[in-house]
Amino acid sequence: MMKNVLELLEHTAGRIPNKIAAIDEHGSMSFAELLRATRAAGSYLASGRELFNKPVPVLTEKSINSLVAFFAVLYAGGYYVPMDTEQPFSSAEVRISILKPSIIICDRDRAEQAKRLLPNGDVIIIEEILDTPMNSALLSDIRSKKIDTDPVYTNFTSGSTGTPKGVVIAHRSVIEFIDEFTQIFGIDETDTLANQAPLDFDVSVKDIYSCLKTGATILLIPRRLFSAPVQLLDFICEHEVTNMTWAVSALCLISTFHGLDYKTPNKLKRVLYSGEIMPKKHLDAWMTALPDTVFVNLYGPTEITCNCCYHIIDRNRQYDNGIPIGKAFPNERIYLLSKDGEIITEPDVTGEICVSGSSVGLGYFCDFAKSDEVFIQNPANSAYHERIYKTGDLGYYNADGEIFFKGRADFQIKYMGHRLELQGLERQIEEIGSVFSCCCVFDEQAPKLFAYYTGEEEEKELRIKLRDKLPAWMIPSKIRRLPSFPLTKNGKIDRAALLLLGKRRKNDKG
């Protein structure tokens, strides 16, 4: 039985040593070379340091060396914490203050930043330890003490409060999820996986470990290309990408600017998307351009190891009621809980989406109070201890038992005396012909409801059409067209930035 994700790398390097494991804009590395480099760097980290089950932040630009650093930390007995290289220094300081690490790994370009973050710690530059003599005996001794419930990584997520929480995920969770994920979607060593997500975002976990599991190649796309759709498509087509597991907003970037009219990545076997609801017009544009490609709607928060639900798009289905998040992955179970903690089984009744199974994370790093709020005892089980995770997302079953996402519990607002779901309003606005995408935000203090959208529809015309479509109380106070949406570093629409934009416009007029 596999207990450690490093076994994925070791098995594949033994089976196809010369196969290319990873490509970045600077070069490539085979599985054998990746294994050799990580064991060498791991030997350096393990020598004279006590890193067993300790967090190790990694501050590197997305590159092959990032992967080497991650796996080296695992060989040394610790678990890695990817750090966003573009976040404000104060945000990085907060994360370091939570972790209290003894060392930090960085690349040469970020050595000074790393020293500022950890002035009294050990700053290790990854490029300088790749040729360390391998200490196989030391690495074997460390491995013999590891178990499958030990942490493999921590990713920080801010949640609705803005306070960062470090989600701790175990080896077993990654191993079991990736095994099912690659089998269901048929990923194998002939695939090239285009990595869009930042490495501190858990979407990248699917790319990284699918490659280690199957022998596929991971293509690490430079972040700068996501502001240049033409160059991005050139890069994807040049490398004959066969798989894209991307954030919705990244796909919409290409379709908004009609990139698929310029060039079609026709080697794509599958496109899997998550993070937000995919606007139907954008999905239709992709599916029209790629008639033989499989499209999959994924759902799942960071706390449950990547995803817990999936739905393979049926090209012959109309999806008049929206696209479901589908059904649970094997070895995971989905519950809908009422506000009273009762299990919902009947169709069309909204409840909070909760998840149990081996994918559920270990909790939040050094935050037992917050962990206890959302990692709870299954209220349907009074016989033995069974942890489930409360996602804070709302959903419902249709008559066929499929699960539909209905938005965040904290996206429900009270407006004009009525209860309103912001994401439901967004979908209704997107149904209007020339609107591509919509995002609604609510200023509770004002109170004002703002609708931002991309598309060709004029603002005045859109308001007229909304008057014919919606009750008066449901029409946003302010409607504004944007050339594109501001995005978070994880590729989701930045609702906080849109809310701030609405408040600024109000103050400017006041």
Tab-separated table of N, CA and C in Angstrom, residues 3 62 66 87 93 103 108 170 174 190 205 212 293 312 332 353 388 392 425 465-466 502:
chain	number	residue	atom	x	y	z
A	3	LYS	N	2.122	4.859	0.811
A	3	LYS	CA	1.962	5.711	1.988
A	3	LYS	C	2.473	7.130	1.784
A	62	LYS	N	7.236	30.182	-10.355
A	62	LYS	CA	6.776	28.891	-10.860
A	62	LYS	C	7.775	28.336	-11.869
A	66	SER	N	10.802	24.782	-8.484
A	66	SER	CA	9.757	24.782	-7.453
A	66	SER	C	9.375	23.351	-7.105
A	87	GLN	N	2.525	38.313	-3.890
A	87	GLN	CA	1.698	38.887	-2.832
A	87	GLN	C	2.460	40.009	-2.130
A	93	GLU	N	4.470	38.099	5.321
A	93	GLU	CA	4.875	38.155	6.730
A	93	GLU	C	3.841	37.497	7.632
A	103	ILE	N	13.297	27.213	8.545
A	103	ILE	CA	13.993	27.467	7.286
A	103	ILE	C	12.988	27.963	6.250
A	108	ARG	N	17.271	32.224	-6.413
A	108	ARG	CA	18.259	33.299	-6.264
A	108	ARG	C	17.613	34.679	-6.330
A	170	ALA	N	-2.988	15.629	3.906
A	170	ALA	CA	-2.158	14.447	4.163
A	170	ALA	C	-1.772	13.722	2.873
A	174	VAL	N	-3.937	12.907	-1.004
A	174	VAL	CA	-3.457	13.169	-2.363
A	174	VAL	C	-3.361	11.875	-3.161
A	190	THR	N	1.029	9.751	-22.246
A	190	THR	CA	1.035	10.461	-23.527
A	190	THR	C	0.541	11.897	-23.386
A	205	VAL	N	-2.170	21.017	-7.651
A	205	VAL	CA	-1.931	19.679	-7.099
A	205	VAL	C	-2.353	18.612	-8.098
A	212	LEU	N	3.141	12.791	-11.835
A	212	LEU	CA	3.936	11.808	-11.095
A	212	LEU	C	3.285	10.434	-11.141
A	293	THR	N	-13.447	17.491	-27.880
A	293	THR	CA	-12.835	17.589	-26.555
A	293	THR	C	-13.876	17.341	-25.463
A	312	ILE	N	-19.337	15.469	-16.185
A	312	ILE	CA	-18.863	15.479	-17.565
A	312	ILE	C	-19.968	16.062	-18.443
A	332	GLU	N	-15.538	9.389	-1.629
A	332	GLU	CA	-15.987	10.632	-1.018
A	332	GLU	C	-17.511	10.597	-0.958
A	353	ILE	N	-23.449	22.283	1.476
A	353	ILE	CA	-22.702	21.137	0.965
A	353	ILE	C	-21.634	20.743	1.979
A	388	ILE	N	-16.700	15.423	8.982
A	388	ILE	CA	-17.100	15.954	7.688
A	388	ILE	C	-16.687	17.419	7.636
A	392	GLY	N	-19.559	25.727	3.458
A	392	GLY	CA	-20.083	27.087	3.381
A	392	GLY	C	-20.756	27.380	2.055
A	425	LEU	N	-28.668	35.891	-9.433
A	425	LEU	CA	-28.887	37.117	-10.201
A	425	LEU	C	-27.883	37.221	-11.348
A	465	LYS	N	-33.577	46.077	-20.565
A	465	LYS	CA	-33.906	44.657	-20.716
A	465	LYS	C	-34.135	43.990	-19.360
A	466	LEU	N	-33.403	44.441	-18.346
A	466	LEU	CA	-33.594	43.876	-17.011
A	466	LEU	C	-34.960	44.260	-16.441
A	502	GLY	N	-17.056	50.090	-6.612
A	502	GLY	CA	-18.389	50.671	-6.459
A	502	GLY	C	-18.424	51.755	-5.401
